[in-house]
Amino acid sequence: MSLKLLWFVSSQSNLGFLHHGNRSLPCPNLLFQHRAGKGKNQRWKPHFCSSRTHVPGSEGLRRSKVKVTVVSTMAATSSAGEIAMSSEEKVYNVVLKQAALVNKQLRSPRVDVVVPGDLSLLNEAYDRCGEICAEYAKTFYLGTVLMTPERRRAIWAIYVWCRRTDELVDGPNAPHITPTALDRWESRLEDLFNGRPFDMLDAALANTVNKFPVDIQPFKDMIEGMRMDLRKSRYKNFDELYLYCYYVAGTVGLMSVPVMGIAPESLASTESVYNAALALGIANQLTNILRDVGEDAQRGRIYLPQDELAQEGLSDEDIFSGKVTDKWRNFMKKQIKRARMLFHEAEKGIKELNVSS
């Protein structure tokens, strides 16, 4: 269908939300709301919100109307007639699918099948994952020790796969990694999910995804984030950066929730818990980005929204020169505020997790 969208620029630089049913999506500089009706009778109206930053599924934000100026109208459809989607919408669709999948699979528990004689090898594989986690992620490892043995081992297996994936583009062999190598890694992932692990560490994850309702999509999306690192070193706006943060960190939250479990007494929707996990991953990645600006610049990379840098009168040259100015401080304060708001949204989901996690 064709959909007309109104674009607004708020006098307070506020953030709008796309509402459809009970969905709530953040849309920078875009404010409109779904009104009841079906087919050609569907209409959209402006919607105003006082919050600058929001993650899908968050509730209870205080809203206030602000003055806006209509800039233009545009049809959000591609040449093929498909509705154009923001990064937040794309990621939200993944969240919806993950929540639906885990609900379905929890109603049909998987049976853990272990071939006689393989149990000792499997235990060895999990132990090795634990050793790697303890060596490279010390405080994270201490956190996993507080979990039940089954959950702890599963989280170790997920961590090790994520670390190996990240090492492809950030490790010692990174200069030699090609898109073809990532394609092979993805094929290996698919084999793993189909019960054909390549090595010991793969075997631990293969057993984990057989025990818990873990889906392959977040893993594939993380590999897509590695592909982005091979071809992209600048992000023109936060919409682009948000998608990257989802790929390389938000995915970890979606991988982990099925293992950690949602408290039986929780009244929260599965979707809202996944949204909180997503927010935590993105908040962590934004924090990493702000911490590593200098290190990334030495590699010719700038993981900061180019349009927001320009708004503060900053350029790539300012970052490469490493000068700390009042303009830079003002820019960083806004970036830190965004990350803190995402951490706040993430905390809402913590109390909904299974007490064992």
XYZ file of C-alpha atoms in Angstrom:
357
model
C 0.000 0.000 0.000
C 1.062 3.620 -0.404
C 1.519 5.629 2.782
C 1.802 9.403 3.010
C 3.998 10.655 5.833
C 4.261 14.147 7.274
C 7.738 15.251 8.310
C 8.029 17.805 11.101
C 10.878 19.733 12.665
C 10.194 20.393 16.325
C 11.187 23.647 17.962
C 12.436 21.535 20.871
C 14.176 18.880 18.718
C 11.794 16.277 20.111
C 11.483 12.691 18.995
C 8.272 11.298 17.556
C 6.819 7.833 17.843
C 5.176 5.696 15.201
C 2.149 4.009 16.756
C 0.418 1.077 15.099
C -1.845 -0.967 17.345
C 0.160 -1.319 20.555
C 3.479 -0.685 18.820
C 5.585 2.336 19.697
C 8.620 3.143 17.566
C 11.016 6.092 17.844
C 11.260 8.092 14.640
C 13.703 11.054 14.682
C 12.016 14.252 13.397
C 8.972 12.233 12.313
C 5.798 12.599 14.312
C 2.600 10.806 13.332
C 0.155 8.381 14.849
C -2.085 5.613 13.522
C -5.813 6.217 13.679
C -8.390 3.417 13.656
C -9.459 2.034 10.309
C -8.548 -0.627 7.805
C -7.255 -0.619 4.255
C -7.834 2.690 2.496
C -9.587 4.026 5.594
C -6.380 3.965 7.647
C -5.267 7.482 8.565
C -2.290 8.908 10.388
C -2.202 11.992 12.588
C 0.605 13.950 14.276
C 1.712 12.764 17.700
C 3.952 14.697 20.057
C 6.289 13.506 22.781
C 8.618 15.305 25.164
C 11.318 12.613 25.209
C 14.308 12.809 22.868
C 15.263 9.145 23.114
C 13.060 6.082 23.369
C 13.297 2.381 22.668
C 10.424 0.285 21.341
C 8.193 -1.111 24.042
C 8.961 1.452 26.749
C 5.970 2.719 28.645
C 4.992 5.589 30.892
C 6.842 8.427 29.174
C 5.455 11.858 29.966
C 4.108 13.511 26.839
C 3.605 17.160 25.997
C 2.610 19.029 22.904
C 5.126 21.308 21.210
C 5.000 23.727 18.324
C 6.058 22.212 15.022
C 6.587 23.407 11.504
C 5.544 21.256 8.589
C 8.498 20.996 6.224
C 7.299 18.656 3.508
C 5.309 15.561 2.725
C 6.647 12.479 1.086
C 5.467 9.019 0.134
C 7.399 6.477 2.143
C 7.348 3.894 -0.584
C 10.108 2.442 -2.705
C 9.947 2.082 -6.471
C 8.745 -1.472 -5.847
C 5.882 -0.156 -3.755
C 7.385 -1.247 -0.421
C 7.085 0.974 2.641
C 10.407 2.522 3.619
C 11.431 1.603 7.165
C 13.704 3.238 9.698
C 16.369 1.216 11.480
C 14.248 1.223 14.642
C 11.336 -0.295 12.746
C 13.528 -2.972 11.165
C 14.952 -3.952 14.528
C 11.531 -3.851 16.167
C 10.266 -6.364 13.614
C 13.092 -8.703 14.664
C 12.079 -8.233 18.316
C 8.470 -9.125 17.517
C 9.551 -12.295 15.715
C 11.894 -13.304 18.543
C 9.199 -12.779 21.168
C 6.666 -14.775 19.137
C 9.183 -17.546 18.541
C 10.170 -17.931 22.191
C 6.507 -17.996 23.249
C 5.797 -20.739 20.721
C 8.815 -22.833 21.647
C 8.230 -22.506 25.378
C 4.879 -24.176 24.803
C 6.694 -27.027 23.046
C 9.874 -27.671 25.079
C 12.811 -29.188 23.210
C 14.193 -32.560 24.172
C 17.924 -32.548 24.855
C 19.406 -35.438 22.915
C 22.925 -36.554 23.822
C 24.523 -39.475 21.998
C 26.018 -42.001 24.478
C 29.737 -41.370 24.895
C 29.445 -37.724 23.807
C 28.490 -36.324 27.224
C 32.077 -36.093 28.473
C 33.149 -34.318 25.268
C 30.241 -31.923 25.607
C 31.153 -31.143 29.203
C 34.712 -30.504 28.071
C 33.441 -28.130 25.384
C 31.406 -26.128 27.899
C 34.330 -26.036 30.331
C 36.560 -24.623 27.609
C 33.954 -21.919 26.886
C 33.990 -21.063 30.590
C 37.771 -20.785 30.575
C 37.697 -18.394 27.610
C 35.000 -16.302 29.269
C 36.979 -16.147 32.518
C 40.126 -15.074 30.664
C 38.681 -12.359 28.431
C 35.589 -11.130 30.306
C 36.450 -11.354 33.983
C 33.632 -9.342 35.546
C 31.089 -10.800 33.125
C 32.304 -14.270 34.067
C 31.798 -13.535 37.769
C 28.209 -12.592 36.989
C 27.582 -15.889 35.232
C 28.839 -17.814 38.274
C 25.711 -16.629 40.112
C 23.460 -18.364 37.554
C 22.308 -21.974 37.563
C 24.885 -24.368 36.008
C 22.767 -25.001 32.894
C 22.167 -21.306 32.209
C 25.752 -20.412 33.036
C 27.145 -22.876 30.504
C 24.738 -21.703 27.828
C 25.747 -18.060 28.326
C 29.414 -19.082 28.115
C 28.754 -20.785 24.774
C 26.978 -17.712 23.403
C 29.739 -15.410 24.659
C 32.464 -17.479 22.999
C 30.668 -17.499 19.635
C 30.195 -13.707 19.830
C 33.851 -13.221 20.740
C 35.040 -15.402 17.863
C 32.789 -13.477 15.497
C 34.085 -10.111 16.715
C 37.687 -11.309 16.440
C 37.151 -11.849 12.708
C 37.154 -8.085 12.117
C 38.925 -6.831 15.257
C 41.488 -9.578 15.909
C 45.039 -10.099 14.639
C 43.827 -11.563 11.331
C 41.363 -8.733 10.685
C 43.348 -7.244 7.747
C 42.959 -10.530 5.897
C 39.230 -11.005 6.500
C 37.026 -10.665 3.419
C 33.246 -10.725 2.877
C 33.711 -14.268 1.587
C 35.220 -15.314 4.913
C 32.160 -13.921 6.710
C 29.912 -15.809 4.290
C 31.720 -19.003 5.239
C 31.337 -18.181 8.930
C 27.600 -17.729 8.404
C 27.349 -21.080 6.599
C 29.136 -22.653 9.523
C 26.616 -21.020 11.855
C 23.756 -22.548 9.888
C 25.408 -25.969 10.124
C 25.739 -25.487 13.865
C 22.030 -24.718 14.239
C 21.271 -27.818 12.177
C 23.239 -30.003 14.566
C 26.473 -30.154 12.568
C 29.090 -28.303 14.683
C 32.536 -27.797 13.175
C 34.587 -27.907 16.386
C 34.362 -28.242 20.163
C 33.276 -24.662 20.780
C 30.609 -24.895 18.089
C 29.379 -28.085 19.754
C 28.693 -26.232 23.012
C 26.567 -23.659 21.201
C 24.817 -26.346 19.135
C 23.792 -28.031 22.373
C 22.681 -24.686 23.852
C 20.379 -23.835 20.936
C 18.924 -27.328 21.215
C 18.162 -26.833 24.919
C 16.876 -23.257 24.844
C 14.531 -21.434 22.408
C 17.407 -19.487 20.848
C 16.866 -18.358 17.253
C 19.503 -18.015 14.555
C 18.460 -14.524 13.382
C 20.336 -12.455 16.023
C 23.482 -14.493 15.290
C 23.169 -13.818 11.559
C 22.532 -10.164 12.287
C 25.745 -9.974 14.315
C 27.649 -11.291 11.304
C 25.956 -8.552 9.259
C 27.420 -6.055 11.730
C 30.870 -7.451 10.956
C 30.154 -6.948 7.254
C 29.319 -3.316 7.997
C 32.714 -2.900 9.662
C 34.391 -4.086 6.467
C 32.648 -1.592 4.222
C 31.694 1.356 6.430
C 33.684 3.734 8.628
C 31.221 6.653 8.942
C 27.580 6.939 10.045
C 25.682 9.912 8.685
C 23.016 9.938 11.407
C 21.838 8.082 14.495
C 19.442 5.959 12.460
C 22.441 4.386 10.717
C 24.397 4.081 13.968
C 21.396 2.516 15.742
C 21.278 -0.289 13.196
C 25.010 -0.924 13.604
C 24.656 -0.969 17.412
C 21.821 -3.469 17.106
C 23.868 -5.722 14.847
C 26.974 -5.860 17.032
C 25.487 -5.562 20.545
C 21.691 -5.428 20.679
C 21.714 -8.923 19.193
C 23.451 -10.225 22.324
C 20.424 -9.245 24.378
C 18.110 -11.147 22.023
C 20.396 -14.194 22.212
C 20.491 -14.124 26.012
C 16.851 -13.644 27.030
C 15.783 -17.192 26.016
C 18.542 -18.572 28.262
C 17.995 -16.246 31.209
C 14.257 -16.775 31.106
C 11.364 -14.550 32.111
C 10.006 -14.848 35.655
C 6.835 -17.010 35.727
C 5.114 -14.383 37.870
C 6.021 -11.528 35.517
C 3.082 -9.649 34.031
C 5.290 -8.025 31.390
C 4.948 -9.067 27.771
C 7.741 -11.127 26.249
C 8.141 -8.347 23.708
C 8.798 -5.710 26.396
C 11.482 -7.862 28.040
C 13.198 -8.332 24.680
C 13.006 -4.570 24.126
C 14.744 -3.968 27.452
C 17.484 -6.447 26.510
C 17.857 -4.698 23.165
C 18.166 -1.319 24.906
C 20.878 -2.690 27.189
C 22.926 -3.955 24.254
C 22.636 -0.674 22.371
C 23.425 1.369 25.490
C 26.548 -0.716 26.097
C 27.686 -0.293 22.500
C 27.137 3.464 22.572
C 29.196 3.575 25.772
C 31.971 1.576 24.112
C 31.909 3.962 21.162
C 32.213 7.043 23.405
C 35.027 5.409 25.377
C 36.979 4.382 22.262
C 36.725 7.503 20.071
C 40.489 8.000 20.076
C 41.327 4.352 19.471
C 38.814 4.108 16.608
C 40.122 7.331 15.072
C 43.603 5.816 14.887
C 42.081 3.155 12.638
C 40.321 5.785 10.517
C 36.905 5.012 11.992
C 34.343 7.408 13.462
C 31.309 5.740 15.050
C 29.516 9.024 15.753
C 26.519 10.561 13.917
C 27.991 12.886 11.308
C 24.962 15.187 11.295
C 25.120 15.653 15.077
C 28.835 16.427 14.890
C 28.111 19.062 12.251
C 25.370 20.591 14.410
C 27.990 21.235 17.095
C 30.424 22.663 14.570
C 32.690 19.602 14.655
C 34.297 17.708 11.804
C 36.305 14.525 11.264
C 39.473 16.606 11.463
C 38.580 17.700 15.006
C 38.316 14.061 16.067
C 41.513 12.983 14.318
C 43.406 15.856 15.982
C 42.105 14.778 19.411
C 41.320 18.281 20.600
C 38.989 18.549 23.608
C 37.045 21.785 23.210
C 33.795 23.199 24.575
C 32.100 22.121 21.344
C 33.355 18.575 21.892
C 32.207 18.574 25.538
C 28.721 19.718 24.538
C 28.532 17.043 21.856
C 29.656 14.314 24.253
C 27.179 15.360 26.948
C 24.331 14.777 24.514
C 25.700 11.405 23.449
C 26.128 10.345 27.086
C 22.574 11.440 27.855
C 21.251 9.223 25.054
C 23.150 6.201 26.349
C 21.972 6.802 29.924
C 18.351 6.964 28.814
C 18.758 3.613 27.087
C 20.318 2.134 30.236
C 17.278 3.437 32.149
C 14.944 1.673 29.726
C 17.002 -1.512 30.054
C 16.724 -1.533 33.855
C 12.956 -1.860 33.578
C 13.388 -5.350 32.149
C 15.803 -6.663 34.790
C 13.116 -7.354 37.400
C 11.144 -9.355 34.822
C 13.907 -11.946 34.394
C 13.838 -15.337 36.055
C 15.196 -15.040 39.606
C 17.893 -17.578 38.714
C 19.339 -15.037 36.293
